[in-house]
Coordinates of C-alpha atoms in Angstrom, one line a residue:
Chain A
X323 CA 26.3 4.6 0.3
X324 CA 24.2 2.4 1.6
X325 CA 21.9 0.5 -0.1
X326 CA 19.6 -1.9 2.0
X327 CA 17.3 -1.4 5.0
X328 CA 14.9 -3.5 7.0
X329 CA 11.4 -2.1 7.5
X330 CA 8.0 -3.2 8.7
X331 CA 4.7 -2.8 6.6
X332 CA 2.3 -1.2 8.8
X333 CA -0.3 -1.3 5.6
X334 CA -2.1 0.1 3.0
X335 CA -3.1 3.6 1.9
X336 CA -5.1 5.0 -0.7
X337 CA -3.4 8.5 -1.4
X338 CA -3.5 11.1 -4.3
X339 CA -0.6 10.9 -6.6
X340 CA -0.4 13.8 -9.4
X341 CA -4.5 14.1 -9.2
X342 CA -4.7 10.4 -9.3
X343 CA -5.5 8.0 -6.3
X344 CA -3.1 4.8 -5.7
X345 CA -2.8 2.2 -3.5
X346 CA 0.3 2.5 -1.8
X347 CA 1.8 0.5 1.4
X348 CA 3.3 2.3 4.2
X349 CA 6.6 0.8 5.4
X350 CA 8.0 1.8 9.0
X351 CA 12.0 1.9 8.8
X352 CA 13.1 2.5 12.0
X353 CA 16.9 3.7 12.2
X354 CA 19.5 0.8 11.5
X355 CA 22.7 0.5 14.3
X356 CA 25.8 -0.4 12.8
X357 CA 27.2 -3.1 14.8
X358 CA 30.4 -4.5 12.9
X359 CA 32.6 -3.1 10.7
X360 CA 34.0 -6.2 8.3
X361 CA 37.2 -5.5 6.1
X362 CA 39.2 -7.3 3.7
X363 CA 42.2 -7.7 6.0
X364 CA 39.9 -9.3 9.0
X365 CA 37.4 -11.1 7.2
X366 CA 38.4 -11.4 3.2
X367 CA 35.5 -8.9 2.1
X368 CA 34.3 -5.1 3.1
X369 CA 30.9 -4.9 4.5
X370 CA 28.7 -3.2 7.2
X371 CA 26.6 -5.3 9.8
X372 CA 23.7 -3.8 10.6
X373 CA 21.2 -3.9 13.7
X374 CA 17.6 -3.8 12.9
X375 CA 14.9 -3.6 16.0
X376 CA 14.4 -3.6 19.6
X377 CA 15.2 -6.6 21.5
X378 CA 15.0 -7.3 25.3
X379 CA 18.6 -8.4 26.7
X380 CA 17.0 -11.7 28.4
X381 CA 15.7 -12.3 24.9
X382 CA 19.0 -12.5 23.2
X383 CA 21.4 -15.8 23.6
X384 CA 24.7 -15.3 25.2
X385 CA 27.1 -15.4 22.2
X386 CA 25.4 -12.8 20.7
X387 CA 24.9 -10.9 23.9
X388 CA 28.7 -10.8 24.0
X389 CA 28.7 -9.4 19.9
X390 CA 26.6 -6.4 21.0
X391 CA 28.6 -5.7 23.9
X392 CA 31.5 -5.4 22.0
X393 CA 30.4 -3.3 19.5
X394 CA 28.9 -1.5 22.6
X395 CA 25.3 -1.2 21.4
X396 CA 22.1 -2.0 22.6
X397 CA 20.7 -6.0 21.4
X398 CA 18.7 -5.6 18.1
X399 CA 16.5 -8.3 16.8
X400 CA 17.4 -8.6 13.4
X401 CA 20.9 -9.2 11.9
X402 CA 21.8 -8.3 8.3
X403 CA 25.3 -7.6 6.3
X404 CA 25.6 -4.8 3.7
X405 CA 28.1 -3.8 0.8
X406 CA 29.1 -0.4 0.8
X407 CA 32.0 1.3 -1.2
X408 CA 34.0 2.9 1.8
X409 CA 33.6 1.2 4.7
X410 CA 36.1 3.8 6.7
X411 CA 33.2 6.2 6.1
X412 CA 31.2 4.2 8.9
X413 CA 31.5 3.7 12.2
X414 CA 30.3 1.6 14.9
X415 CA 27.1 2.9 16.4
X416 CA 26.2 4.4 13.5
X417 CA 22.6 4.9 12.6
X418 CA 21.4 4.6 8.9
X419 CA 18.0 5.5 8.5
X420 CA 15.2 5.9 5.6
X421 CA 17.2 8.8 4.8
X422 CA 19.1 6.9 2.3
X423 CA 16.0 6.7 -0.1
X424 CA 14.8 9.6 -1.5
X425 CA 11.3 10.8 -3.5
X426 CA 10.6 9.4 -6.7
X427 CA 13.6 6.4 -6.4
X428 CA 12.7 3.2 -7.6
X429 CA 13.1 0.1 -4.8
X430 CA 13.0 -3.6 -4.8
X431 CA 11.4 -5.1 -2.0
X432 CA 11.3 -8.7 -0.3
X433 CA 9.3 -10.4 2.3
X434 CA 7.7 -13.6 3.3
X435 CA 4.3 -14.1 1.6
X436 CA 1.2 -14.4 3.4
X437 CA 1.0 -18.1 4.8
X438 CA -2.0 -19.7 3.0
X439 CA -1.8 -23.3 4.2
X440 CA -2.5 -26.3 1.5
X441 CA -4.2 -25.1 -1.1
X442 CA -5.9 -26.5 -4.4
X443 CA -4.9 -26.1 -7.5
X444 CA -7.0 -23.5 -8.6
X445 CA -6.4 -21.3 -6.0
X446 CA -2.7 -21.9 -6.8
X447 CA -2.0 -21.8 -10.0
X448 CA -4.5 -20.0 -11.3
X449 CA -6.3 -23.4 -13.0
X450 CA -9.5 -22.6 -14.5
X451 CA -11.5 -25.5 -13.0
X452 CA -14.4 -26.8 -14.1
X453 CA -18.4 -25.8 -14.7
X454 CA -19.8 -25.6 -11.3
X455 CA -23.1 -27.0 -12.8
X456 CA -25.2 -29.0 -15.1
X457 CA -24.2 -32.0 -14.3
X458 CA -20.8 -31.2 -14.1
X459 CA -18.8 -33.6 -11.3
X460 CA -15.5 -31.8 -12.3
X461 CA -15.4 -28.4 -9.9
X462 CA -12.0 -27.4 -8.7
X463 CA -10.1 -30.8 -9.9
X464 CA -6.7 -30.4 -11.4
X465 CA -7.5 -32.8 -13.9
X466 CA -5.1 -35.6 -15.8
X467 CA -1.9 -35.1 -14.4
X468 CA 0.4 -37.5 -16.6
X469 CA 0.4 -39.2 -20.2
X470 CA 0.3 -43.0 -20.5
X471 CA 2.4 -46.2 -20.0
X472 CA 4.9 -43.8 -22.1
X473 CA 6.8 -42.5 -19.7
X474 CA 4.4 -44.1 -17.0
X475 CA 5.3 -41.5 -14.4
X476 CA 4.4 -38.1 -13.5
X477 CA 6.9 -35.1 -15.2
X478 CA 9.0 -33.6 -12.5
X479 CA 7.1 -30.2 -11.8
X480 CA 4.0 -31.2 -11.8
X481 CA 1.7 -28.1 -10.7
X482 CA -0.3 -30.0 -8.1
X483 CA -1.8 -29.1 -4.9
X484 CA 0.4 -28.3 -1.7
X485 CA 1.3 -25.4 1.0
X486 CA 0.7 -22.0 -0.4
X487 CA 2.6 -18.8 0.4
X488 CA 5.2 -18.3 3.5
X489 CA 7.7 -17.9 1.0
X490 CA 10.1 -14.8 0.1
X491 CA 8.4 -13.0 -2.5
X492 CA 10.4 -10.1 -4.1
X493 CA 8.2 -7.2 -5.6
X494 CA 10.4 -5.0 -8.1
X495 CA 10.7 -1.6 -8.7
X496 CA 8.0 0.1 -6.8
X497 CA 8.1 3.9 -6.7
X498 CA 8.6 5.7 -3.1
X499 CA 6.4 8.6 -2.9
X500 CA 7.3 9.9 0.1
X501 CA 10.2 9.7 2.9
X502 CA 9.0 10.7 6.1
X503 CA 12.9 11.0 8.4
X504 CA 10.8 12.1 11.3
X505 CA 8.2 9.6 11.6
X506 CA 10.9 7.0 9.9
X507 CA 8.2 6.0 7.4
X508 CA 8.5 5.3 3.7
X509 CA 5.7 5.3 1.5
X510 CA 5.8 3.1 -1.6
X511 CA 3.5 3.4 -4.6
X512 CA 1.6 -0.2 -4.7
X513 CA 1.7 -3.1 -2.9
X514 CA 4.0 -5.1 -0.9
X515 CA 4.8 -8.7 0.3
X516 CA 3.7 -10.3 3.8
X517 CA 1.1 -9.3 6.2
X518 CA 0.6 -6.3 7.9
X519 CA 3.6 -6.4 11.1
X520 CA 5.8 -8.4 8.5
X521 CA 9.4 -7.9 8.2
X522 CA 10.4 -6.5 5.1
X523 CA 14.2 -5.9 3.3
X524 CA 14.2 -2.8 1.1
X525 CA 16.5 -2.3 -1.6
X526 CA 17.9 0.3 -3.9
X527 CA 17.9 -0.5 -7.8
X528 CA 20.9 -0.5 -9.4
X529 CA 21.5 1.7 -11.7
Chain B
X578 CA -7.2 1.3 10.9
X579 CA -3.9 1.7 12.1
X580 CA -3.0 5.1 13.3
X581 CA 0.1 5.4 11.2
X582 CA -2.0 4.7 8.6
X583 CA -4.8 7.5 9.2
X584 CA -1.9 10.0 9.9
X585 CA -0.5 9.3 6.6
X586 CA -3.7 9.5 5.2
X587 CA -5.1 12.8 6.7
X588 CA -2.2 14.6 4.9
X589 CA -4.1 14.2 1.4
X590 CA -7.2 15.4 3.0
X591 CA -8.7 18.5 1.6
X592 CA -10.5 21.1 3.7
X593 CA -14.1 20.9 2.6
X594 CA -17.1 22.8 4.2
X595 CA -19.5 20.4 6.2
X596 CA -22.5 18.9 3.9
X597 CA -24.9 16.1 4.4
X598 CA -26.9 14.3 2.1
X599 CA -30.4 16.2 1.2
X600 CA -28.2 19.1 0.6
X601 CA -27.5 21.3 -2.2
X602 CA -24.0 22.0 -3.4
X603 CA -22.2 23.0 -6.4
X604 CA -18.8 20.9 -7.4
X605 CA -15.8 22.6 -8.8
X606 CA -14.1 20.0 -11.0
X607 CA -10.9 20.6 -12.7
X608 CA -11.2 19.3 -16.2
X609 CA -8.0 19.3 -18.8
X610 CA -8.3 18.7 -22.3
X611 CA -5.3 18.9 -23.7
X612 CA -2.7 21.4 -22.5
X613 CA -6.5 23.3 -21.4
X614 CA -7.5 23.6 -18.5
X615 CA -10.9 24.3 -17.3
X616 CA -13.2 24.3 -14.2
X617 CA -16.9 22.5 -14.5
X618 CA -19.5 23.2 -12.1
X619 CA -22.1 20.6 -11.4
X620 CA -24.5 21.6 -8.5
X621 CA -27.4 19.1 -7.4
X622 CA -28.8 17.3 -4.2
X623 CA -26.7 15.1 -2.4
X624 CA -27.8 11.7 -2.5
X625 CA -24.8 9.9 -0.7
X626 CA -22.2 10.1 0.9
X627 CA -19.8 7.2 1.4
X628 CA -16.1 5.4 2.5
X629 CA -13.9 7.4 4.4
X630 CA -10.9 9.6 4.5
X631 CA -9.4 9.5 1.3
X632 CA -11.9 7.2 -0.4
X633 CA -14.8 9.2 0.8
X634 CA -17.0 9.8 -2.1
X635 CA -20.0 11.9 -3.0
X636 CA -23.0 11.4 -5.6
X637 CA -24.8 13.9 -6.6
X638 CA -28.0 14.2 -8.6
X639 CA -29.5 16.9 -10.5
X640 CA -32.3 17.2 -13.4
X641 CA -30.3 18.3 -16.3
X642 CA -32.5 19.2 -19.5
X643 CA -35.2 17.3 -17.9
X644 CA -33.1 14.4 -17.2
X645 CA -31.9 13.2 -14.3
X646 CA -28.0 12.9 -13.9
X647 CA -25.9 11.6 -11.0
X648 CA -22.2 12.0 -11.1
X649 CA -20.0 10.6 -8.3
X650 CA -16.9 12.2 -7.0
X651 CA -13.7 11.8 -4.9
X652 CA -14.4 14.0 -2.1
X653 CA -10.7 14.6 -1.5
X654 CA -9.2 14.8 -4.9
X655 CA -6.9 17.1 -5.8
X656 CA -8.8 18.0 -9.3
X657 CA -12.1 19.2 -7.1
X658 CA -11.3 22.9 -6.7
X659 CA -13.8 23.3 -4.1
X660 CA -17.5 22.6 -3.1
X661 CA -20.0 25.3 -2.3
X662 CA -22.5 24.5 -0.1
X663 CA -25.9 26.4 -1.8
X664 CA -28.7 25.6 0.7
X665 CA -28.8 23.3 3.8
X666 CA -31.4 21.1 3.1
X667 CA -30.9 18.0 4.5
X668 CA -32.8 14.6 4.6
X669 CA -34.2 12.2 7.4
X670 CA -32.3 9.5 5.7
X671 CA -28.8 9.4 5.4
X672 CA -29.3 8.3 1.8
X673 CA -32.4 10.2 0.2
X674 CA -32.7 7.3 -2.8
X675 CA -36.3 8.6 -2.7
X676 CA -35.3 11.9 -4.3
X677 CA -35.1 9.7 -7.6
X678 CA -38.9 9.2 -7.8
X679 CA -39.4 12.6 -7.2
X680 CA -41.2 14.6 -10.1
X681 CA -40.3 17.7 -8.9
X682 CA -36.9 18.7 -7.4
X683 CA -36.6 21.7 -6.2

């Protein structure tokens, strides 16, 4: 069975959830082509490669033109590799779809963060700053950073200012609430990684 | 809003007879205590309505012992059994804060 899927987060919802409202994020998940079928003999493992996206032919380079045309398939933009127990129970041009996930499941789910360019401190890490007033010169500093002559350098780790964000964040367990096959849209209790269009990889919990 | 989004959305939408603010209409909550369930019915002027699809929300006012109460509600909440329009009534203003000041209501 397969686990993994790619999706896109279209956005946020507000729906009502045993007479309660929640927030939840609305994921698109269109079908997944299988485009390789990898076994221990060929390639020392067992595994699925899967197609995620449309793609325009010019847009693809040559080598991997030449992948898909092999495996017969139209080009897809996103490439990703998945475990499964019995790969002989796929084949090539196989579609895997949201279908895999099912009401009330629990999934893990990864993405790149929201880019939020060089930050300060406070905006961060959380730091607490300083009184905005009364004399106060000490607004949104991040304050001693170090000790003395002993060690006479700056630990390793240092929260300090920098880029913020565009990073993969993964959120765990967040409940699906609904699995729309038709409309190949899940709907996940909560919130979600990225910006709205952003590329997301879904996962099943274990056990 | 995305058009996904307001599909997704319009499936937890509740059909509710047309009311504006000014009006009069009567709220059937759904209120559990306990294992017991019950209904309450508040009914009082409309004084706003406000957000949209499934965040739209409703306040309503009425004088209540000879004070004046205003409860908000999710429109489209599944624990609001249903809202009775009791007299068209309506207001020039889209929010009739001026109701407040009122001595007499109805």
């Amino acid at each position: 069975m397969a686990r993994r899927l790619l999706g896109k987060k279209i956005g946020m919802a507000q729906v009502f959830v045993d007479d309660r409202a929640v927030g939840a994020t609305v994921i698109e998940t269109r079908p997944c082509t299988v485009v390789q079928i990898k076994t221990k003999d060929k390639d020392g493992y067992d595994a699925l490669q899967l197609g995620y996206g449309e793609v325009k032919e010019t847009k693809v380079s040559r080598p991997l033109a030449g992948h898909f045309k092999k495996a017969g398939v139209a080009p897809h933009r996103h490439l990703f590799e998945i475990r499964v127990d019995n790969v002989d129970a796929y084949k090539i041009g196989d579609a895997i779809g949201v279908g895999i996930f099912a009401e009330g499941e629990e999934v893990d789910v990864s993405g790149l963060s929201r880019g939020l360019g060089f930050q300060g401190v406070v905006k961060r890490y959380n730091f607490s700053g300083g009184p905005a007033s009364h004399g106060s010169k000490f607004h949104r500093r991040p304050g001693s950073i170090g000790c003395h002559v002993e060690p006479g350098r700056v630990i390793k780790g240092k929260k300090m200012p920098g880029h913020m964000g565009n990073r993969r964040v993964t959120v765990r367990g967040l409940r699906v609430l609904k699995v729309d096959a038709e409309r190949n849209l899940l709907i996940l209790k909560g919130s979600t990684p990225g910006a709205r269009g952003s590329l997301l990889e879904l996962g099943k919990r274990h056990g | 809003m995305d058009d996904i989004l307001r599909a997704v959305e319009q499936e937890y939408l509740k059909e509710r007879d047309a009311f504006r603010p000014g009006d009069i209409v009567r709220i059937h909550e759904r209120i559990s205590e306990g294992a017991k369930e019950r209904i309450q019915v508040f009914e009082g002027i409309v004084l706003k309505r406000s957000g949209g699809s499934t965040r739209e929300m409703v306040i309503v006012r009425k004088i209540s012992s000879g004070i004046g109460v205003e409860k908000t509600y999710p429109i489209h909440s599944p624990k609001i059994e249903k809202i009775e329009l009791v007299k068209e009534r309506g207001a020039r203003q889209s929010r009739p804060y001026y109701l407040r000041d009122l001595r007499k209501i109805r």
